[in-house]
Amino acid sequence: MDHHPKPFSTGLLSGTSSPSRTANGDCPPRPRPGVAMATEDAERCRRRHGCLQPPGAPRELGGGGSAGGGSVEPGPHVLSGPGEPPPPLRFSPRSFTFGFNLAPLLCQQDLLRDFLRKRERGELLIQKINKLEDKLFKKIQLSVSKDGFVHFGDTVMLMNPESQSSVENHPGVCSSLTLAVYLDITSIYSVESLQAPCEVSAVESVDPVGRNTFCILSVDGSAVGEPIRFGQNFGLGTTGGLSEQMFYLASDHKSFTRFAKKSCLQQVYLSDELSFLTCWQANFLDPQLRLECEGLPVPADSKIVITHCYTNRSLAIPRNFWTSSYFGKEYEVICHTYLDSHKAEEDKNYWVIVTGNASDEGGTMIDRSNPHPSGIGKNEFSEET
């Protein structure tokens, strides 16, 4: 009597049944249910989608392997149903294949092609930032004053000079600050040119570059080249070094939605159109002589007070409100008149209209050394003979 179990089929892929005994006369081991179910699922998936190969079969790859989803033609080893043509072997990120997976390789190729295409067009983020810095920090030649006065059409810098009280009250503040265009992080990464309204700030750099140079504009019909006079309206325009469009320094009364971010006082910004909000006046430094000096030409490279015509508040830098930007530490610029006990403006309202140095191309008058009272330079000495 035969006590051995009946023969069973283990060749699901080949369709053949295994013998009842092996060559040595032993009974073959009974397959585990989990393995048989997995094999049946694999065969069913292969017949439905054509994306599987039998275990142990060699793999044939072809069809370009692009990320757009190419197909790989199956070799002769791929089995199919009776009377059915062999289905194509498709590869996609969702395909489950035995052995090597092509999805990571195809993704890397797509990233490389996208990187090379952006680099050729100059669309990489590092390329955009480098172009932006080149425009913002491009050296600008300031106008040279031949008669010592400021004229319409001059390219100048607006500098808040060093003062003893500012150093004592705020030891960390640098000596001199210049008015400049302010760009936040999002603007640096997104825009190619300035977008009105744009903020302004005060920077520690006193070198004339694209972002801190302004042009004196006429708003009352005065001709270019005429000197500006105390009490006369004028405008301040800049391109920021980013575009050909001119933006104008403006201010307006503060409201619940319009005020300076740090000090909550009257804000100063750049507008893209000339209006009564973009008119400014230069006033003499000493308030007791201000009425007598009205109508006289404004001297260059001298301390003055710049007042907003519409709000009658002076341009100021508090120096105790600052923010961190992509270019470093920058200070807030507002419109507010700071008065001392004598009803005179404090040094926060002092400004110097800086012009170019005729003896040094690219230099400014503030870099020019002051002459010694006796006519000898500071670094020179004379020997008695």
Tab-separated table of C-alpha atoms in Angstrom:
chain	number	residue	atom	x	y	z
A	1	MET	CA	0.000	0.000	0.000
A	2	ASP	CA	1.412	3.373	-0.992
A	3	HIS	CA	1.525	5.767	1.928
A	4	HIS	CA	2.935	8.639	-0.084
A	5	PRO	CA	0.733	11.629	-1.044
A	6	LYS	CA	-0.550	12.086	-4.537
A	7	PRO	CA	1.618	14.093	-6.952
A	8	PHE	CA	0.891	17.801	-7.252
A	9	SER	CA	1.821	20.593	-9.685
A	10	THR	CA	4.469	23.169	-8.752
A	11	GLY	CA	5.242	24.554	-12.245
A	12	LEU	CA	2.727	27.364	-12.371
A	13	LEU	CA	4.815	29.325	-14.830
A	14	SER	CA	5.756	26.448	-17.075
A	15	GLY	CA	2.439	24.632	-16.865
A	16	THR	CA	4.060	21.168	-16.119
A	17	SER	CA	3.471	18.952	-13.132
A	18	SER	CA	6.249	17.615	-10.931
A	19	PRO	CA	6.804	13.806	-10.630
A	20	SER	CA	5.600	11.941	-7.611
A	21	ARG	CA	9.123	10.995	-6.580
A	22	THR	CA	12.585	12.414	-7.093
A	23	ALA	CA	15.533	10.660	-8.685
A	24	ASN	CA	16.574	9.261	-5.311
A	25	GLY	CA	13.115	7.876	-4.694
A	26	ASP	CA	12.180	10.435	-2.043
A	27	CYS	CA	8.985	12.394	-2.004
A	28	PRO	CA	9.267	16.069	-3.073
A	29	PRO	CA	8.649	18.631	-0.320
A	30	ARG	CA	5.186	20.119	-0.135
A	31	PRO	CA	5.257	23.879	-1.089
A	32	ARG	CA	4.173	26.387	1.538
A	33	PRO	CA	0.784	28.050	0.902
A	34	GLY	CA	2.254	31.546	1.015
A	35	VAL	CA	4.807	30.816	-1.713
A	36	ALA	CA	2.205	29.246	-3.953
A	37	MET	CA	-0.129	32.221	-3.514
A	38	ALA	CA	2.663	34.677	-4.268
A	39	THR	CA	3.564	32.762	-7.404
A	40	GLU	CA	-0.041	32.726	-8.542
A	41	ASP	CA	-0.384	36.491	-7.885
A	42	ALA	CA	2.778	37.176	-9.879
A	43	GLU	CA	1.498	35.109	-12.804
A	44	ARG	CA	-1.886	36.839	-12.685
A	45	CYS	CA	-0.244	40.299	-12.628
A	46	ARG	CA	2.055	39.356	-15.491
A	47	ARG	CA	-0.855	38.270	-17.679
A	48	ARG	CA	-2.905	41.381	-16.868
A	49	HIS	CA	-0.273	44.162	-17.086
A	50	GLY	CA	2.660	42.571	-18.843
A	51	CYS	CA	5.099	44.081	-16.316
A	52	LEU	CA	6.602	40.972	-14.688
A	53	GLN	CA	9.079	38.353	-15.749
A	54	PRO	CA	9.429	34.851	-14.358
A	55	PRO	CA	12.021	34.509	-11.593
A	56	GLY	CA	15.483	33.746	-12.851
A	57	ALA	CA	14.816	34.927	-16.400
A	58	PRO	CA	17.371	37.333	-17.907
A	59	ARG	CA	16.254	40.963	-18.275
A	60	GLU	CA	16.381	42.774	-21.607
A	61	LEU	CA	16.336	46.572	-21.429
A	62	GLY	CA	15.767	48.981	-24.294
A	63	GLY	CA	13.571	51.756	-25.544
A	64	GLY	CA	15.657	54.811	-24.544
A	65	GLY	CA	14.658	54.898	-20.851
A	66	SER	CA	13.315	58.484	-20.907
A	67	ALA	CA	11.383	60.016	-18.029
A	68	GLY	CA	8.397	60.536	-20.278
A	69	GLY	CA	7.589	56.811	-19.973
A	70	GLY	CA	9.128	54.595	-22.717
A	71	SER	CA	8.500	50.870	-23.144
A	72	VAL	CA	10.860	47.929	-23.166
A	73	GLU	CA	10.118	45.128	-25.639
A	74	PRO	CA	10.118	41.700	-23.963
A	75	GLY	CA	12.518	39.003	-25.055
A	76	PRO	CA	11.608	35.472	-26.085
A	77	HIS	CA	11.748	34.337	-22.484
A	78	VAL	CA	8.600	36.278	-21.547
A	79	LEU	CA	5.681	33.874	-21.400
A	80	SER	CA	2.119	34.596	-22.440
A	81	GLY	CA	-1.174	32.785	-22.574
A	82	PRO	CA	-2.053	30.334	-25.273
A	83	GLY	CA	-2.831	32.156	-28.482
A	84	GLU	CA	-1.910	35.585	-27.091
A	85	PRO	CA	0.906	37.836	-28.353
A	86	PRO	CA	3.604	38.686	-25.809
A	87	PRO	CA	2.596	41.926	-24.044
A	88	PRO	CA	5.078	44.869	-23.904
A	89	LEU	CA	7.135	45.254	-20.778
A	90	ARG	CA	6.495	48.779	-19.484
A	91	PHE	CA	8.544	50.596	-16.876
A	92	SER	CA	7.111	53.372	-14.707
A	93	PRO	CA	7.714	54.665	-11.143
A	94	ARG	CA	4.672	52.654	-10.018
A	95	SER	CA	5.729	49.393	-11.673
A	96	PHE	CA	6.846	46.624	-9.373
A	97	THR	CA	9.748	44.723	-10.890
A	98	PHE	CA	12.036	42.040	-9.626
A	99	GLY	CA	15.653	43.105	-9.252
A	100	PHE	CA	16.869	46.522	-10.431
A	101	ASN	CA	14.425	49.525	-10.314
A	102	LEU	CA	14.775	52.185	-13.028
A	103	ALA	CA	12.713	54.918	-11.346
A	104	PRO	CA	15.593	56.546	-9.316
A	105	LEU	CA	17.893	56.514	-12.344
A	106	LEU	CA	15.279	58.159	-14.557
A	107	CYS	CA	14.570	60.817	-11.926
A	108	GLN	CA	18.264	61.662	-11.697
A	109	GLN	CA	18.485	62.009	-15.464
A	110	ASP	CA	15.496	64.369	-15.448
A	111	LEU	CA	17.046	66.508	-12.717
A	112	LEU	CA	20.333	66.707	-14.593
A	113	ARG	CA	18.639	67.747	-17.848
A	114	ASP	CA	16.558	70.346	-16.011
A	115	PHE	CA	19.683	71.730	-14.311
A	116	LEU	CA	21.610	72.020	-17.569
A	117	ARG	CA	18.682	73.707	-19.310
A	118	LYS	CA	18.298	76.299	-16.519
A	119	ARG	CA	22.034	76.938	-16.434
A	120	GLU	CA	22.098	77.669	-20.174
A	121	ARG	CA	19.206	80.121	-19.798
A	122	GLY	CA	20.650	81.727	-16.656
A	123	GLU	CA	17.633	80.749	-14.573
A	124	LEU	CA	19.489	79.189	-11.647
A	125	LEU	CA	18.976	80.904	-8.307
A	126	ILE	CA	22.685	81.542	-7.784
A	127	GLN	CA	22.893	83.119	-11.260
A	128	LYS	CA	19.947	85.419	-10.509
A	129	ILE	CA	21.471	86.540	-7.212
A	130	ASN	CA	24.851	87.224	-8.828
A	131	LYS	CA	23.234	89.353	-11.548
A	132	LEU	CA	21.236	91.231	-8.933
A	133	GLU	CA	24.322	91.966	-6.846
A	134	ASP	CA	26.218	93.163	-9.903
A	135	LYS	CA	23.465	95.682	-10.647
A	136	LEU	CA	22.974	96.840	-7.068
A	137	PHE	CA	26.682	97.291	-6.319
A	138	LYS	CA	27.773	98.685	-9.652
A	139	LYS	CA	30.039	101.703	-9.190
A	140	ILE	CA	28.360	105.002	-10.055
A	141	GLN	CA	30.159	108.225	-10.942
A	142	LEU	CA	28.743	111.127	-8.929
A	143	SER	CA	28.322	114.573	-10.436
A	144	VAL	CA	31.132	117.037	-9.806
A	145	SER	CA	30.104	120.463	-8.561
A	146	LYS	CA	32.212	123.179	-10.173
A	147	ASP	CA	30.738	126.068	-8.184
A	148	GLY	CA	30.181	124.250	-4.887
A	149	PHE	CA	26.363	124.089	-5.191
A	150	VAL	CA	23.830	121.358	-5.898
A	151	HIS	CA	22.123	121.495	-9.308
A	152	PHE	CA	19.103	119.911	-10.927
A	153	GLY	CA	20.094	116.730	-12.731
A	154	ASP	CA	23.052	115.941	-10.469
A	155	THR	CA	23.693	112.363	-9.368
A	156	VAL	CA	24.398	112.484	-5.641
A	157	MET	CA	24.292	110.513	-2.415
A	158	LEU	CA	22.246	111.433	0.650
A	159	MET	CA	24.332	110.819	3.760
A	160	ASN	CA	23.452	111.132	7.426
A	161	PRO	CA	26.824	112.199	8.861
A	162	GLU	CA	28.544	111.072	12.016
A	163	SER	CA	27.721	112.922	15.224
A	164	GLN	CA	28.976	112.691	18.762
A	165	SER	CA	25.530	112.287	20.305
A	166	SER	CA	24.656	109.382	18.010
A	167	VAL	CA	27.819	107.535	18.958
A	168	GLU	CA	27.187	108.104	22.657
A	169	ASN	CA	23.539	107.006	22.540
A	170	HIS	CA	24.062	104.122	20.115
A	171	PRO	CA	27.678	102.834	20.333
A	172	GLY	CA	27.045	100.019	17.822
A	173	VAL	CA	25.946	102.359	15.043
A	174	CYS	CA	28.492	103.154	12.388
A	175	SER	CA	29.774	106.647	11.776
A	176	SER	CA	27.845	107.576	8.609
A	177	LEU	CA	24.771	106.157	6.867
A	178	THR	CA	23.541	106.639	3.307
A	179	LEU	CA	20.010	106.449	1.951
A	180	ALA	CA	19.516	103.322	-0.194
A	181	VAL	CA	16.927	101.065	-1.792
A	182	TYR	CA	15.797	98.253	0.500
A	183	LEU	CA	15.192	94.749	-0.868
A	184	ASP	CA	13.871	91.977	1.324
A	185	ILE	CA	14.619	88.289	0.867
A	186	THR	CA	11.502	87.540	-1.166
A	187	SER	CA	12.176	90.437	-3.543
A	188	ILE	CA	15.736	89.277	-4.131
A	189	TYR	CA	14.613	85.759	-5.071
A	190	SER	CA	11.607	86.714	-7.186
A	191	VAL	CA	11.853	90.083	-8.971
A	192	GLU	CA	14.100	91.317	-11.741
A	193	SER	CA	13.342	95.010	-11.169
A	194	LEU	CA	11.866	97.234	-8.514
A	195	GLN	CA	8.153	97.082	-7.822
A	196	ALA	CA	6.388	100.185	-6.493
A	197	PRO	CA	5.935	100.918	-3.684
A	198	CYS	CA	9.426	99.967	-2.569
A	199	GLU	CA	10.987	100.515	0.831
A	200	VAL	CA	14.126	102.507	1.566
A	201	SER	CA	16.708	102.096	4.286
A	202	ALA	CA	20.046	103.443	5.483
A	203	VAL	CA	23.201	101.410	4.888
A	204	GLU	CA	26.696	101.699	6.278
A	205	SER	CA	28.379	101.879	2.881
A	206	VAL	CA	29.434	105.365	1.756
A	207	ASP	CA	30.665	104.242	-1.667
A	208	PRO	CA	28.476	105.381	-4.588
A	209	VAL	CA	26.780	102.314	-6.037
A	210	GLY	CA	23.528	101.629	-7.850
A	211	ARG	CA	21.324	101.246	-4.796
A	212	ASN	CA	22.357	104.388	-2.842
A	213	THR	CA	22.628	107.055	-5.555
A	214	PHE	CA	19.844	109.525	-6.357
A	215	CYS	CA	19.175	112.128	-9.010
A	216	ILE	CA	17.981	115.649	-8.205
A	217	LEU	CA	14.801	116.272	-10.224
A	218	SER	CA	12.933	119.467	-11.028
A	219	VAL	CA	9.226	119.608	-10.181
A	220	ASP	CA	8.548	123.305	-10.907
A	221	GLY	CA	9.923	123.602	-14.430
A	222	SER	CA	13.486	124.625	-13.536
A	223	ALA	CA	16.081	123.807	-16.165
A	224	VAL	CA	18.685	121.102	-15.698
A	225	GLY	CA	21.923	122.619	-14.433
A	226	GLU	CA	20.367	125.397	-12.373
A	227	PRO	CA	21.291	125.401	-8.671
A	228	ILE	CA	18.762	124.328	-6.075
A	229	ARG	CA	17.779	127.015	-3.600
A	230	PHE	CA	16.643	126.856	0.000
A	231	GLY	CA	12.867	126.581	0.175
A	232	GLN	CA	12.527	125.370	-3.433
A	233	ASN	CA	10.711	122.126	-4.207
A	234	PHE	CA	12.635	119.299	-5.829
A	235	GLY	CA	12.366	115.550	-6.276
A	236	LEU	CA	14.686	112.640	-5.567
A	237	GLY	CA	14.673	109.804	-8.095
A	238	THR	CA	16.585	106.546	-8.380
A	239	THR	CA	16.623	103.437	-10.535
A	240	GLY	CA	18.237	101.301	-7.846
A	241	GLY	CA	20.595	99.959	-10.476
A	242	LEU	CA	17.975	97.360	-11.481
A	243	SER	CA	15.912	98.954	-14.242
A	244	GLU	CA	15.622	101.985	-16.471
A	245	GLN	CA	12.410	103.149	-14.797
A	246	MET	CA	12.758	106.003	-12.330
A	247	PHE	CA	11.321	105.721	-8.826
A	248	TYR	CA	10.748	108.762	-6.624
A	249	LEU	CA	11.256	109.226	-2.913
A	250	ALA	CA	7.853	109.833	-1.316
A	251	SER	CA	6.089	109.984	2.033
A	252	ASP	CA	2.582	110.434	3.419
A	253	HIS	CA	0.778	110.863	6.719
A	254	LYS	CA	0.727	107.723	8.802
A	255	SER	CA	-2.501	105.795	9.211
A	256	PHE	CA	-3.678	102.520	10.703
A	257	THR	CA	-2.422	100.628	7.668
A	258	ARG	CA	0.453	102.873	6.521
A	259	PHE	CA	3.329	103.463	8.948
A	260	ALA	CA	6.946	102.500	9.538
A	261	LYS	CA	7.375	98.886	10.610
A	262	LYS	CA	9.765	99.433	13.515
A	263	SER	CA	9.108	102.933	14.906
A	264	CYS	CA	5.423	103.169	13.809
A	265	LEU	CA	6.086	106.724	12.608
A	266	GLN	CA	5.634	108.271	9.163
A	267	GLN	CA	7.112	105.965	6.570
A	268	VAL	CA	9.303	106.812	3.568
A	269	TYR	CA	9.057	104.781	0.363
A	270	LEU	CA	9.655	104.865	-3.384
A	271	SER	CA	6.793	105.638	-5.761
A	272	ASP	CA	6.612	105.177	-9.519
A	273	GLU	CA	4.844	108.488	-10.259
A	274	LEU	CA	5.545	112.143	-9.517
A	275	SER	CA	2.988	113.826	-7.248
A	276	PHE	CA	2.740	116.187	-4.300
A	277	LEU	CA	3.908	113.269	-2.134
A	278	THR	CA	7.316	113.276	-3.836
A	279	CYS	CA	8.207	116.958	-3.252
A	280	TRP	CA	10.993	117.898	-0.832
A	281	GLN	CA	12.718	121.099	0.336
A	282	ALA	CA	16.182	121.895	1.600
A	283	ASN	CA	16.327	124.094	4.722
A	284	PHE	CA	19.256	125.849	6.307
A	285	LEU	CA	20.744	124.042	9.293
A	286	ASP	CA	20.452	126.918	11.794
A	287	PRO	CA	16.750	127.694	12.418
A	288	GLN	CA	17.585	131.278	13.444
A	289	LEU	CA	19.113	131.988	10.010
A	290	ARG	CA	16.668	129.904	8.010
A	291	LEU	CA	14.460	132.795	6.954
A	292	GLU	CA	17.415	134.939	5.863
A	293	CYS	CA	18.951	132.104	3.828
A	294	GLU	CA	15.767	131.228	1.938
A	295	GLY	CA	16.340	131.619	-1.794
A	296	LEU	CA	20.125	131.119	-1.616
A	297	PRO	CA	21.765	128.208	-3.493
A	298	VAL	CA	22.139	124.978	-1.532
A	299	PRO	CA	25.835	124.203	-0.917
A	300	ALA	CA	27.105	120.736	-1.730
A	301	ASP	CA	28.771	118.506	0.876
A	302	SER	CA	27.356	120.582	3.757
A	303	LYS	CA	24.850	119.732	6.482
A	304	ILE	CA	21.258	120.664	5.697
A	305	VAL	CA	17.741	119.626	6.719
A	306	ILE	CA	15.512	117.939	4.112
A	307	THR	CA	11.788	118.456	4.758
A	308	HIS	CA	8.793	116.793	3.148
A	309	CYS	CA	6.574	119.496	1.632
A	310	TYR	CA	3.198	117.830	2.105
A	311	THR	CA	3.585	116.702	5.738
A	312	ASN	CA	6.163	119.329	6.842
A	313	ARG	CA	8.225	116.633	8.569
A	314	SER	CA	11.955	116.208	8.114
A	315	LEU	CA	13.746	113.179	6.742
A	316	ALA	CA	15.433	111.334	9.604
A	317	ILE	CA	17.280	108.174	10.672
A	318	PRO	CA	16.533	107.263	14.321
A	319	ARG	CA	19.501	104.811	14.340
A	320	ASN	CA	17.896	102.660	17.041
A	321	PHE	CA	15.612	100.758	14.635
A	322	TRP	CA	17.283	98.342	12.280
A	323	THR	CA	16.632	95.086	10.451
A	324	SER	CA	18.733	92.275	9.021
A	325	SER	CA	18.608	91.899	5.259
A	326	TYR	CA	20.446	89.824	2.677
A	327	PHE	CA	23.115	92.552	2.490
A	328	GLY	CA	23.590	92.954	6.235
A	329	LYS	CA	22.348	95.378	8.858
A	330	GLU	CA	20.160	98.216	7.564
A	331	TYR	CA	18.513	101.059	9.482
A	332	GLU	CA	15.013	102.434	9.205
A	333	VAL	CA	14.395	105.774	7.454
A	334	ILE	CA	11.342	107.819	8.457
A	335	CYS	CA	9.874	111.303	8.266
A	336	HIS	CA	9.901	112.843	11.730
A	337	THR	CA	11.284	116.096	13.124
A	338	TYR	CA	13.430	115.570	16.209
A	339	LEU	CA	13.758	118.827	18.184
A	340	ASP	CA	16.039	119.548	21.107
A	341	SER	CA	15.405	121.925	24.013
A	342	HIS	CA	16.232	124.923	21.778
A	343	LYS	CA	13.611	123.933	19.186
A	344	ALA	CA	16.341	123.043	16.709
A	345	GLU	CA	16.621	119.822	14.721
A	346	GLU	CA	18.797	117.088	16.153
A	347	ASP	CA	21.530	115.290	14.268
A	348	LYS	CA	19.053	112.585	13.244
A	349	ASN	CA	17.662	115.114	10.754
A	350	TYR	CA	21.050	116.212	9.386
A	351	TRP	CA	21.831	115.313	5.782
A	352	VAL	CA	24.727	115.919	3.422
A	353	ILE	CA	24.272	115.925	-0.366
A	354	VAL	CA	27.508	114.214	-1.423
A	355	THR	CA	28.995	115.012	-4.849
A	356	GLY	CA	31.925	113.611	-6.788
A	357	ASN	CA	35.577	114.455	-6.343
A	358	ALA	CA	37.081	116.157	-9.378
A	359	SER	CA	40.640	115.096	-8.491
A	360	ASP	CA	39.738	111.423	-7.990
A	361	GLU	CA	37.603	109.647	-10.579
A	362	GLY	CA	35.029	107.523	-8.831
A	363	GLY	CA	35.666	109.190	-5.466
A	364	THR	CA	33.541	111.520	-3.395
A	365	MET	CA	34.153	114.788	-1.625
A	366	ILE	CA	33.833	113.134	1.784
A	367	ASP	CA	36.904	111.016	0.948
A	368	ARG	CA	38.933	114.103	0.219
A	369	SER	CA	41.308	114.970	3.050
A	370	ASN	CA	40.894	118.334	4.731
A	371	PRO	CA	43.811	120.726	4.206
A	372	HIS	CA	45.982	121.722	7.132
A	373	PRO	CA	45.407	125.313	8.351
A	374	SER	CA	49.011	126.179	7.578
A	375	GLY	CA	48.755	124.786	4.058
A	376	ILE	CA	50.599	121.518	4.845
A	377	GLY	CA	48.854	118.169	4.455
A	378	LYS	CA	48.017	116.044	7.441
A	379	ASN	CA	50.581	113.387	6.596
A	380	GLU	CA	53.303	115.812	5.610
A	381	PHE	CA	55.809	117.720	7.656
A	382	SER	CA	58.390	120.398	6.863
A	383	GLU	CA	61.910	120.684	8.021
A	384	GLU	CA	63.491	123.977	8.770
A	385	THR	CA	66.564	124.640	6.696
